């Protein structure tokens, strides 16, 4: 094969810009995982093209004459007689491997799986699916046995065993398979296994080799980029499923109360923020609701919010409430936070089994909005009885306020992200915020128009975003509980 490459040298020097077609890749060619970047393209980097030739030609001379690539730079050729030598010569500056599929199968030595010598290294994690590093796994993760390009059953010969070993040894490099022109089916199978393209010895010339090498390198880079994009999308989908699983599901079975909520994190492309909420009904018929806000907007704050919510639910089912529950949550916060500067505000509401009264505890959190029956104007519950945010002070208490609710009512709990938006329809120089009174006015108008439940929350959020001139930058959580009798 070295002789064939030597014959191609003269045409390479004058083959720049040639439009001569290369052999077309077979459909379904395998892509390589993108855990690491592919060797940089010689064309884009402005450096010489490096080619590693793996062949065993006893009659040939391993010194390859000087050749030029399409940019007029010398092609640097390294030649290896076997995979042990190839493993030593394979470095990150190699852009393409030209593999003779007729390379003799190596015998003896320290073998791995299919007989690859130890010098080829262990099976890379990116070269096979988890738990697979054997002869029966191909570069694309499919079994080694299957069907050929023509649809007939295939029993892989030694030539493709060699190719699979090279692909495992060099998962980030482009590979060209060289075979006899009479063996087109095996050449197509080589692409199916994972080579970027194939060449026939009797058709090899300088321009074809030049084009094939550049094509293989470009295709490898595109394959790696596509694989990396696919893996990123899968990770994003997994993260989204995880975050959705961490959002609360209210446990109100047996309760006559209606529940509605809205949640939107301030972080771009996130499903969870530092705000958190939950609602459960305990066996005695009491409905417990809470809403909270961890200072900050990053993933650490989101994780801490989830921990506090889960701790609140567990403590509530264990029978804790009021001051004792808040004191325990503060201990959880102090042990889980990354910095002593992190704190969280919280509002808890414990609604009596008959639904006519509630106990409210505020830990540095905005007071809930309450609307009674008979078309009463919504109002904010008093905030004069309140304690500090969790994590700020030691040995403190959180006083309780008893609230009479009546037969029919609506209670809305929210985080400060809802009231800190601008009211000048997005003017960046505006310092005027919506505030609690602005929110109260919006809710009062919507309720006067007959909005309740989900509709009330949706119309309120829409109006707040409109006044802000777009999405709010802070995390937002809103919980609405209704009772109609």
Tab-separated table of C-alpha atoms in Angstrom:
chain	number	residue	atom	x	y	z
A	1	UNK	CA	0.000	0.000	0.000
A	2	UNK	CA	2.914	2.378	0.659
A	3	UNK	CA	3.772	1.986	-3.017
A	4	UNK	CA	0.278	3.123	-3.924
A	5	UNK	CA	0.609	6.167	-1.672
A	6	UNK	CA	3.996	6.899	-3.227
A	7	UNK	CA	2.415	6.780	-6.699
A	8	UNK	CA	-0.163	9.307	-5.541
A	9	UNK	CA	2.476	11.843	-4.502
A	10	UNK	CA	2.910	13.564	-7.869
A	11	UNK	CA	-0.810	14.054	-8.398
A	12	UNK	CA	-1.238	15.481	-4.902
A	13	UNK	CA	1.019	18.401	-5.657
A	14	UNK	CA	-1.125	19.462	-8.622
A	15	UNK	CA	-4.485	18.310	-7.351
A	16	UNK	CA	-5.476	21.444	-5.453
A	17	UNK	CA	-9.093	22.457	-5.868
A	18	UNK	CA	-9.903	19.344	-7.836
A	19	UNK	CA	-13.586	18.552	-8.227
A	20	UNK	CA	-12.971	14.862	-8.676
A	21	UNK	CA	-15.564	13.007	-6.578
A	22	UNK	CA	-14.626	10.694	-3.738
A	23	UNK	CA	-16.333	7.456	-2.871
A	24	UNK	CA	-19.703	8.113	-1.278
A	25	UNK	CA	-20.179	7.163	2.398
A	26	UNK	CA	-22.572	4.367	3.192
A	27	UNK	CA	-25.856	5.239	4.858
A	28	UNK	CA	-25.968	4.905	8.625
A	29	UNK	CA	-22.245	5.418	9.172
A	30	UNK	CA	-21.470	5.438	12.850
A	31	UNK	CA	-20.676	8.602	14.751
A	32	UNK	CA	-18.167	8.709	17.542
A	33	UNK	CA	-18.921	10.045	21.006
A	34	UNK	CA	-17.782	13.606	21.642
A	35	UNK	CA	-16.386	13.343	25.173
A	36	UNK	CA	-13.260	15.059	23.836
A	37	UNK	CA	-12.585	17.369	20.955
A	38	UNK	CA	-11.535	15.894	17.638
A	39	UNK	CA	-8.045	16.624	16.323
A	40	UNK	CA	-8.054	20.103	14.841
A	41	UNK	CA	-8.533	20.364	11.109
A	42	UNK	CA	-5.288	21.110	9.331
A	43	UNK	CA	-7.108	23.339	6.860
A	44	UNK	CA	-8.651	25.560	9.529
A	45	UNK	CA	-5.598	25.583	11.787
A	46	UNK	CA	-3.183	26.469	9.009
A	47	UNK	CA	-0.896	23.552	9.887
A	48	UNK	CA	0.295	20.629	7.836
A	49	UNK	CA	-1.934	17.588	7.448
A	50	UNK	CA	-0.744	14.584	9.453
A	51	UNK	CA	-1.590	11.127	8.118
A	52	UNK	CA	-1.020	7.834	9.923
A	53	UNK	CA	-0.752	4.863	7.552
A	54	UNK	CA	-1.286	1.442	9.139
A	55	UNK	CA	-0.190	-1.324	6.770
A	56	UNK	CA	2.126	-4.297	6.458
A	57	UNK	CA	3.900	-4.426	3.108
A	58	UNK	CA	7.056	-6.542	3.450
A	59	UNK	CA	8.224	-5.489	0.000
A	60	UNK	CA	7.626	-1.806	0.523
A	61	UNK	CA	9.723	1.000	1.935
A	62	UNK	CA	8.217	2.688	4.984
A	63	UNK	CA	9.683	6.109	4.080
A	64	UNK	CA	7.048	7.969	2.105
A	65	UNK	CA	8.179	10.707	-0.311
A	66	UNK	CA	7.260	14.306	0.338
A	67	UNK	CA	3.647	15.122	-0.567
A	68	UNK	CA	1.584	18.304	-0.583
A	69	UNK	CA	-1.962	18.728	0.637
A	70	UNK	CA	-4.643	20.908	-0.978
A	71	UNK	CA	-3.185	24.043	0.647
A	72	UNK	CA	0.302	23.381	-0.641
A	73	UNK	CA	1.651	22.337	2.749
A	74	UNK	CA	3.661	19.142	3.136
A	75	UNK	CA	1.687	16.106	4.238
A	76	UNK	CA	3.387	14.485	7.166
A	77	UNK	CA	3.085	10.711	6.922
A	78	UNK	CA	3.725	8.269	9.711
A	79	UNK	CA	3.696	4.577	8.887
A	80	UNK	CA	3.050	1.717	11.278
A	81	UNK	CA	3.306	-1.997	10.463
A	82	UNK	CA	0.943	-3.095	13.253
A	83	UNK	CA	-1.368	-1.749	15.926
A	84	UNK	CA	1.336	-1.729	18.572
A	85	UNK	CA	3.380	0.710	16.483
A	86	UNK	CA	0.231	2.642	15.583
A	87	UNK	CA	-0.618	3.173	19.261
A	88	UNK	CA	2.806	4.784	19.806
A	89	UNK	CA	2.495	7.013	16.738
A	90	UNK	CA	-1.125	8.034	17.313
A	91	UNK	CA	-1.107	11.512	18.854
A	92	UNK	CA	-3.581	14.383	18.875
A	93	UNK	CA	-1.882	16.064	15.901
A	94	UNK	CA	-2.786	13.110	13.654
A	95	UNK	CA	-5.762	14.122	11.527
A	96	UNK	CA	-6.539	10.925	9.652
A	97	UNK	CA	-5.726	7.209	9.693
A	98	UNK	CA	-5.404	5.230	6.463
A	99	UNK	CA	-5.955	1.581	7.408
A	100	UNK	CA	-5.217	-1.401	5.216
A	101	UNK	CA	-8.022	-3.860	5.963
A	102	UNK	CA	-5.705	-6.689	4.898
A	103	UNK	CA	-3.432	-6.019	7.872
A	104	UNK	CA	-2.500	-9.424	9.334
A	105	UNK	CA	-4.188	-10.392	12.573
A	106	UNK	CA	-1.666	-10.113	15.406
A	107	UNK	CA	-1.041	-13.156	17.545
A	108	UNK	CA	0.239	-13.426	21.087
A	109	UNK	CA	0.985	-10.615	23.492
A	110	UNK	CA	-1.266	-9.124	26.136
A	111	UNK	CA	-4.709	-9.146	24.557
A	112	UNK	CA	-7.830	-7.247	25.357
A	113	UNK	CA	-11.231	-8.489	24.332
A	114	UNK	CA	-10.762	-9.232	20.650
A	115	UNK	CA	-7.011	-9.638	20.697
A	116	UNK	CA	-5.834	-6.023	20.574
A	117	UNK	CA	-2.388	-5.662	22.156
A	118	UNK	CA	-2.085	-3.850	25.463
A	119	UNK	CA	-0.294	-0.980	23.719
A	120	UNK	CA	-3.591	-0.066	22.125
A	121	UNK	CA	-4.822	0.897	25.582
A	122	UNK	CA	-7.957	-0.104	27.437
A	123	UNK	CA	-11.330	0.123	25.820
A	124	UNK	CA	-12.113	3.844	25.899
A	125	UNK	CA	-15.355	4.787	27.625
A	126	UNK	CA	-16.368	6.780	24.585
A	127	UNK	CA	-15.812	3.876	22.176
A	128	UNK	CA	-18.554	1.578	23.409
A	129	UNK	CA	-21.753	1.679	25.438
A	130	UNK	CA	-21.571	1.307	29.206
A	131	UNK	CA	-20.532	-2.176	30.182
A	132	UNK	CA	-19.369	-3.097	26.659
A	133	UNK	CA	-15.800	-3.567	25.544
A	134	UNK	CA	-15.796	-6.679	23.395
A	135	UNK	CA	-15.559	-7.954	19.876
A	136	UNK	CA	-19.318	-8.070	19.469
A	137	UNK	CA	-19.811	-4.288	19.831
A	138	UNK	CA	-19.209	-2.014	16.880
A	139	UNK	CA	-18.308	1.659	16.800
A	140	UNK	CA	-21.957	2.655	16.483
A	141	UNK	CA	-22.953	0.539	19.483
A	142	UNK	CA	-24.617	-2.225	17.450
A	143	UNK	CA	-23.712	-5.936	17.555
A	144	UNK	CA	-20.883	-7.051	15.290
A	145	UNK	CA	-23.164	-9.456	13.460
A	146	UNK	CA	-25.896	-8.076	11.253
A	147	UNK	CA	-26.651	-7.474	7.604
A	148	UNK	CA	-24.429	-6.155	4.891
A	149	UNK	CA	-25.109	-3.190	2.630
A	150	UNK	CA	-26.898	-5.589	0.268
A	151	UNK	CA	-29.098	-6.970	3.069
A	152	UNK	CA	-27.447	-10.383	3.302
A	153	UNK	CA	-26.277	-11.802	6.660
A	154	UNK	CA	-22.755	-10.788	7.623
A	155	UNK	CA	-20.192	-12.732	9.605
A	156	UNK	CA	-17.433	-10.244	10.287
A	157	UNK	CA	-14.034	-11.282	8.852
A	158	UNK	CA	-10.624	-10.497	10.330
A	159	UNK	CA	-10.339	-7.318	8.265
A	160	UNK	CA	-13.231	-5.709	10.127
A	161	UNK	CA	-11.917	-6.981	13.445
A	162	UNK	CA	-8.813	-4.923	12.732
A	163	UNK	CA	-10.958	-1.903	11.882
A	164	UNK	CA	-12.957	-2.162	15.089
A	165	UNK	CA	-9.755	-2.342	17.080
A	166	UNK	CA	-8.483	0.809	15.397
A	167	UNK	CA	-11.771	2.601	16.070
A	168	UNK	CA	-11.554	1.726	19.745
A	169	UNK	CA	-7.926	2.795	19.839
A	170	UNK	CA	-8.609	6.108	18.044
A	171	UNK	CA	-12.208	7.183	18.797
A	172	UNK	CA	-11.468	10.856	17.995
A	173	UNK	CA	-9.688	10.405	14.659
A	174	UNK	CA	-10.984	10.101	11.119
A	175	UNK	CA	-10.409	6.656	9.579
A	176	UNK	CA	-10.180	5.697	5.884
A	177	UNK	CA	-10.427	2.007	5.010
A	178	UNK	CA	-8.331	0.701	2.112
A	179	UNK	CA	-9.340	-2.568	0.446
A	180	UNK	CA	-9.400	-4.400	-2.896
A	181	UNK	CA	-11.631	-3.048	-5.624
A	182	UNK	CA	-13.251	-6.461	-5.966
A	183	UNK	CA	-14.532	-6.332	-2.401
A	184	UNK	CA	-17.071	-3.474	-2.549
A	185	UNK	CA	-19.407	-5.118	-0.041
A	186	UNK	CA	-16.718	-5.348	2.605
A	187	UNK	CA	-15.726	-1.735	1.927
A	188	UNK	CA	-19.326	-0.612	2.530
A	189	UNK	CA	-19.432	-2.715	5.688
A	190	UNK	CA	-16.306	-0.903	6.881
A	191	UNK	CA	-18.194	2.405	6.725
A	192	UNK	CA	-21.128	0.807	8.512
A	193	UNK	CA	-18.795	-0.290	11.310
A	194	UNK	CA	-17.454	3.254	11.752
A	195	UNK	CA	-14.929	4.307	9.088
A	196	UNK	CA	-15.580	7.719	7.524
A	197	UNK	CA	-14.983	6.441	3.964
A	198	UNK	CA	-13.278	3.702	1.956
A	199	UNK	CA	-10.816	3.616	-0.953
A	200	UNK	CA	-9.869	0.891	-3.442
A	201	UNK	CA	-6.194	0.173	-4.021
A	202	UNK	CA	-6.504	-0.141	-7.801
A	203	UNK	CA	-8.335	3.204	-8.083
A	204	UNK	CA	-6.130	5.189	-5.730
A	205	UNK	CA	-4.598	8.382	-7.110
A	206	UNK	CA	-3.334	11.601	-5.591
A	207	UNK	CA	-6.401	13.767	-6.081
A	208	UNK	CA	-8.747	11.083	-4.798
A	209	UNK	CA	-6.595	10.468	-1.732
A	210	UNK	CA	-6.328	14.194	-1.120
A	211	UNK	CA	-10.079	14.715	-1.315
A	212	UNK	CA	-10.860	11.586	0.707
A	213	UNK	CA	-8.576	12.617	3.571
A	214	UNK	CA	-10.021	16.133	3.781
A	215	UNK	CA	-13.559	14.751	3.524
A	216	UNK	CA	-12.946	12.180	6.269
A	217	UNK	CA	-11.515	14.789	8.639
A	218	UNK	CA	-14.407	17.191	8.011
A	219	UNK	CA	-17.001	14.445	8.396
A	220	UNK	CA	-15.438	13.226	11.624
A	221	UNK	CA	-15.578	16.712	13.095
A	222	UNK	CA	-19.213	17.052	12.024
A	223	UNK	CA	-20.051	13.629	13.488
A	224	UNK	CA	-18.454	14.537	16.813
A	225	UNK	CA	-20.267	17.875	16.910
A	226	UNK	CA	-23.588	16.188	16.167
A	227	UNK	CA	-22.965	13.563	18.826
A	228	UNK	CA	-22.072	16.260	21.344
A	229	UNK	CA	-25.237	18.178	20.470
A	230	UNK	CA	-27.345	15.043	20.854
A	231	UNK	CA	-25.782	14.231	24.213
A	232	UNK	CA	-26.351	17.822	25.380
A	233	UNK	CA	-30.015	17.580	24.410
A	234	UNK	CA	-30.367	14.270	26.243
A	235	UNK	CA	-28.756	15.748	29.347
A	236	UNK	CA	-31.097	18.745	29.139
A	237	UNK	CA	-34.104	16.436	28.847
A	238	UNK	CA	-32.931	14.381	31.818
A	239	UNK	CA	-32.395	17.537	33.868
A	240	UNK	CA	-35.844	18.786	32.905
A	241	UNK	CA	-37.433	15.494	33.986
A	242	UNK	CA	-35.501	15.651	37.253
A	243	UNK	CA	-36.559	19.225	37.946
A	244	UNK	CA	-40.196	18.477	37.125
A	245	UNK	CA	-40.014	15.572	39.562
A	246	UNK	CA	-38.783	17.951	42.277
A	247	UNK	CA	-41.744	20.308	41.874
A	248	UNK	CA	-44.396	19.631	44.514
A	249	UNK	CA	-47.627	17.761	43.978
A	250	UNK	CA	-50.247	19.017	46.425
A	251	UNK	CA	-51.734	16.349	48.700
A	252	UNK	CA	-55.296	17.529	49.315
A	253	UNK	CA	-57.288	14.344	48.995
A	254	UNK	CA	-60.500	14.656	51.033
A	255	UNK	CA	-60.308	18.442	51.217
A	256	UNK	CA	-62.959	20.769	49.793
A	257	UNK	CA	-60.383	23.426	49.032
A	258	UNK	CA	-59.386	24.226	45.454
A	259	UNK	CA	-55.690	24.624	44.671
A	260	UNK	CA	-53.916	26.544	41.894
A	261	UNK	CA	-50.283	27.586	41.481
A	262	UNK	CA	-47.892	29.317	39.128
A	263	UNK	CA	-44.129	28.889	39.165
A	264	UNK	CA	-41.434	30.445	37.001
A	265	UNK	CA	-37.698	30.524	37.753
A	266	UNK	CA	-35.724	33.629	36.930
A	267	UNK	CA	-32.783	31.659	35.509
A	268	UNK	CA	-32.789	31.155	31.768
A	269	UNK	CA	-33.478	27.569	30.614
A	270	UNK	CA	-34.193	26.407	34.165
A	271	UNK	CA	-37.268	24.790	35.657
A	272	UNK	CA	-36.361	25.381	39.303
A	273	UNK	CA	-35.405	28.550	41.126
A	274	UNK	CA	-34.866	29.545	44.730
A	275	UNK	CA	-38.630	29.880	45.329
A	276	UNK	CA	-40.542	26.897	46.687
A	277	UNK	CA	-44.047	26.003	47.836
A	278	UNK	CA	-46.130	23.041	48.983
A	279	UNK	CA	-49.590	22.108	50.260
A	280	UNK	CA	-50.653	18.978	52.195
A	281	UNK	CA	-53.595	17.761	54.247
A	282	UNK	CA	-52.833	15.854	57.445
A	283	UNK	CA	-55.030	13.056	58.849
A	284	UNK	CA	-56.792	15.417	61.279
A	285	UNK	CA	-58.206	17.360	58.294
A	286	UNK	CA	-55.954	20.410	58.645
A	287	UNK	CA	-54.643	21.822	55.373
A	288	UNK	CA	-51.088	23.121	55.617
A	289	UNK	CA	-49.695	25.440	52.950
A	290	UNK	CA	-46.402	27.233	52.694
A	291	UNK	CA	-44.362	29.341	50.297
A	292	UNK	CA	-40.730	30.409	50.596
A	293	UNK	CA	-37.834	32.132	48.887
A	294	UNK	CA	-34.120	31.396	49.215
A	295	UNK	CA	-32.037	34.491	48.532
A	296	UNK	CA	-30.229	34.184	45.202
A	297	UNK	CA	-31.093	32.664	41.830
A	298	UNK	CA	-28.522	29.954	41.085
A	299	UNK	CA	-28.684	26.150	41.103
A	300	UNK	CA	-27.396	26.009	44.703
A	301	UNK	CA	-30.300	28.154	45.854
A	302	UNK	CA	-32.719	26.001	43.852
A	303	UNK	CA	-31.350	22.850	45.504
A	304	UNK	CA	-31.637	24.423	48.955
A	305	UNK	CA	-35.235	25.414	48.220
A	306	UNK	CA	-36.068	21.802	47.327
A	307	UNK	CA	-34.447	20.573	50.551
A	308	UNK	CA	-36.454	23.035	52.655
A	309	UNK	CA	-39.701	22.090	50.920
A	310	UNK	CA	-39.141	18.365	51.428
A	311	UNK	CA	-38.129	18.963	55.059
A	312	UNK	CA	-41.288	21.055	55.603
A	313	UNK	CA	-43.503	18.288	54.222
A	314	UNK	CA	-41.829	15.612	56.351
A	315	UNK	CA	-41.977	17.717	59.517
A	316	UNK	CA	-45.603	18.616	58.873
A	317	UNK	CA	-46.630	14.975	58.532
A	318	UNK	CA	-44.625	14.278	61.695
A	319	UNK	CA	-46.926	16.671	63.580
A	320	UNK	CA	-44.789	19.818	63.824
A	321	UNK	CA	-46.243	23.215	63.066
A	322	UNK	CA	-45.771	26.879	63.808
A	323	UNK	CA	-42.750	27.990	65.798
A	324	UNK	CA	-41.352	24.483	66.347
A	325	UNK	CA	-41.479	23.687	62.640
A	326	UNK	CA	-39.810	26.971	61.640
A	327	UNK	CA	-37.052	26.499	64.207
A	328	UNK	CA	-36.297	23.034	62.809
A	329	UNK	CA	-36.300	24.358	59.229
A	330	UNK	CA	-33.800	26.992	60.294
A	331	UNK	CA	-31.481	24.232	61.525
A	332	UNK	CA	-31.842	22.488	58.166
A	333	UNK	CA	-30.980	25.720	56.374
A	334	UNK	CA	-27.946	26.401	58.541
A	335	UNK	CA	-26.561	22.923	57.930
A	336	UNK	CA	-27.215	22.838	54.176
A	337	UNK	CA	-26.328	26.358	53.023
A	338	UNK	CA	-22.953	27.106	51.415
A	339	UNK	CA	-22.531	30.463	53.138
A	340	UNK	CA	-23.696	32.048	56.370
A	341	UNK	CA	-25.055	34.902	54.276
A	342	UNK	CA	-27.731	32.661	52.743
A	343	UNK	CA	-31.196	33.040	54.258
A	344	UNK	CA	-34.769	32.167	53.304
A	345	UNK	CA	-38.121	33.831	53.847
A	346	UNK	CA	-41.169	31.721	54.575
A	347	UNK	CA	-44.918	31.976	55.025
A	348	UNK	CA	-46.926	29.094	56.481
A	349	UNK	CA	-50.703	28.809	56.736
A	350	UNK	CA	-52.498	26.103	58.734
A	351	UNK	CA	-56.189	25.995	57.804
A	352	UNK	CA	-58.551	24.436	60.343
A	353	UNK	CA	-60.457	21.280	59.326
A	354	UNK	CA	-63.715	23.251	59.069
A	355	UNK	CA	-62.026	25.721	56.694
A	356	UNK	CA	-63.228	28.784	58.638
A	357	UNK	CA	-59.983	29.888	60.297
A	358	UNK	CA	-56.232	29.679	59.857
A	359	UNK	CA	-52.972	30.244	61.708
A	360	UNK	CA	-50.420	32.303	59.782
A	361	UNK	CA	-46.671	32.460	60.478
A	362	UNK	CA	-44.412	34.906	58.639
A	363	UNK	CA	-40.619	34.582	58.610
A	364	UNK	CA	-39.573	37.720	56.775
A	365	UNK	CA	-42.030	36.940	53.970
A	366	UNK	CA	-44.707	39.159	52.350
A	367	UNK	CA	-48.157	38.774	53.875
A	368	UNK	CA	-50.777	36.735	51.944
A	369	UNK	CA	-53.663	38.334	50.068
A	370	UNK	CA	-57.142	37.504	51.392
A	371	UNK	CA	-60.565	37.956	49.793
A	372	UNK	CA	-63.719	37.119	51.733
A	373	UNK	CA	-67.168	36.162	50.490
A	374	UNK	CA	-69.873	38.369	49.021
A	375	UNK	CA	-67.600	40.235	46.626
A	376	UNK	CA	-65.467	41.706	49.411
A	377	UNK	CA	-62.495	43.728	48.230
A	378	UNK	CA	-59.218	41.761	48.474
A	379	UNK	CA	-56.837	42.890	51.196
A	380	UNK	CA	-53.450	42.000	52.592
A	381	UNK	CA	-53.318	40.238	55.929
A	382	UNK	CA	-51.503	42.291	58.581
A	383	UNK	CA	-47.721	41.966	58.732
A	384	UNK	CA	-47.225	43.428	62.204
A	385	UNK	CA	-46.934	39.952	63.714
A	386	UNK	CA	-43.883	38.588	61.940
A	387	UNK	CA	-40.512	37.062	62.684
A	388	UNK	CA	-37.116	37.234	60.936
A	389	UNK	CA	-36.163	35.257	57.863
A	390	UNK	CA	-34.702	31.800	58.463
A	391	UNK	CA	-30.958	31.823	58.925
A	392	UNK	CA	-30.558	35.414	60.129
A	393	UNK	CA	-30.850	35.225	63.928
A	394	UNK	CA	-30.412	32.592	66.611
A	395	UNK	CA	-32.844	31.812	69.422
A	396	UNK	CA	-35.784	33.669	67.970
A	397	UNK	CA	-39.493	32.931	67.672
A	398	UNK	CA	-42.098	33.367	65.012
A	399	UNK	CA	-45.399	34.563	66.447
A	400	UNK	CA	-48.714	33.179	65.258
A	401	UNK	CA	-51.614	35.201	63.916
A	402	UNK	CA	-55.080	33.657	63.949
A	403	UNK	CA	-57.179	34.697	60.923
A	404	UNK	CA	-60.944	34.262	60.537
A	405	UNK	CA	-61.709	33.132	56.994
A	406	UNK	CA	-65.468	32.587	56.902
A	407	UNK	CA	-67.540	30.311	54.688
A	408	UNK	CA	-66.216	31.342	51.229
A	409	UNK	CA	-62.838	32.894	50.656
A	410	UNK	CA	-59.657	33.072	48.547
A	411	UNK	CA	-56.132	33.140	49.940
A	412	UNK	CA	-53.160	33.950	47.706
A	413	UNK	CA	-49.567	33.403	48.793
A	414	UNK	CA	-46.699	34.722	46.648
A	415	UNK	CA	-42.979	35.477	46.563
A	416	UNK	CA	-41.457	38.926	46.107
A	417	UNK	CA	-40.649	38.207	42.454
A	418	UNK	CA	-44.299	38.954	41.686
A	419	UNK	CA	-44.241	42.435	43.213
A	420	UNK	CA	-40.750	43.632	42.224
A	421	UNK	CA	-41.395	44.009	38.498
A	422	UNK	CA	-41.460	47.472	36.906
A	423	UNK	CA	-44.718	49.210	36.151
A	424	UNK	CA	-43.566	51.463	33.290
A	425	UNK	CA	-43.931	48.716	30.703
A	426	UNK	CA	-40.299	47.755	30.523
A	427	UNK	CA	-38.521	51.127	30.760
A	428	UNK	CA	-35.024	50.223	31.903
A	429	UNK	CA	-34.573	53.597	33.588
A	430	UNK	CA	-37.712	53.137	35.667
A	431	UNK	CA	-37.268	52.661	39.407
A	432	UNK	CA	-40.971	52.316	40.160
A	433	UNK	CA	-41.959	48.800	41.186
A	434	UNK	CA	-45.335	47.148	41.215
A	435	UNK	CA	-45.298	46.558	44.950
A	436	UNK	CA	-47.944	44.897	47.080
A	437	UNK	CA	-50.493	47.612	46.428
A	438	UNK	CA	-50.075	47.322	42.666
A	439	UNK	CA	-50.542	43.564	42.875
A	440	UNK	CA	-53.569	44.044	45.088
A	441	UNK	CA	-55.131	46.409	42.538
A	442	UNK	CA	-54.602	43.920	39.691
A	443	UNK	CA	-56.157	41.050	41.641
A	444	UNK	CA	-59.095	43.206	42.743
A	445	UNK	CA	-59.877	44.182	39.143
A	446	UNK	CA	-59.675	40.623	37.913
A	447	UNK	CA	-61.867	39.297	40.717
A	448	UNK	CA	-64.425	42.031	40.032
A	449	UNK	CA	-64.562	40.675	36.477
A	450	UNK	CA	-65.328	37.216	37.830
A	451	UNK	CA	-61.875	35.625	37.589
A	452	UNK	CA	-61.190	32.827	40.076
A	453	UNK	CA	-58.720	29.982	40.500
A	454	UNK	CA	-56.494	29.188	37.532
A	455	UNK	CA	-57.950	32.029	35.478
A	456	UNK	CA	-57.233	34.545	38.231
A	457	UNK	CA	-53.588	33.500	38.468
A	458	UNK	CA	-53.102	33.442	34.700
A	459	UNK	CA	-54.604	36.892	34.159
A	460	UNK	CA	-52.661	38.330	37.095
A	461	UNK	CA	-49.346	36.945	35.817
A	462	UNK	CA	-50.087	38.201	32.297
A	463	UNK	CA	-50.792	41.723	33.567
A	464	UNK	CA	-47.661	41.787	35.723
A	465	UNK	CA	-45.501	40.722	32.766
A	466	UNK	CA	-47.141	43.323	30.529
A	467	UNK	CA	-46.387	46.102	32.998
A	468	UNK	CA	-42.813	44.880	33.316
A	469	UNK	CA	-42.363	44.895	29.535
A	470	UNK	CA	-41.488	41.191	29.396
A	471	UNK	CA	-40.623	38.250	31.622
A	472	UNK	CA	-39.747	38.991	35.234
A	473	UNK	CA	-36.077	38.604	36.124
A	474	UNK	CA	-36.678	37.171	39.591
A	475	UNK	CA	-38.086	33.785	40.564
A	476	UNK	CA	-41.869	33.823	40.952
A	477	UNK	CA	-44.143	31.461	42.860
A	478	UNK	CA	-47.840	31.987	43.548
A	479	UNK	CA	-50.249	29.675	45.395
A	480	UNK	CA	-54.024	30.203	45.497
A	481	UNK	CA	-56.437	28.361	47.803
A	482	UNK	CA	-60.217	28.820	47.389
A	483	UNK	CA	-63.211	27.682	49.412
A	484	UNK	CA	-66.763	28.104	48.124
A	485	UNK	CA	-69.803	27.223	50.251
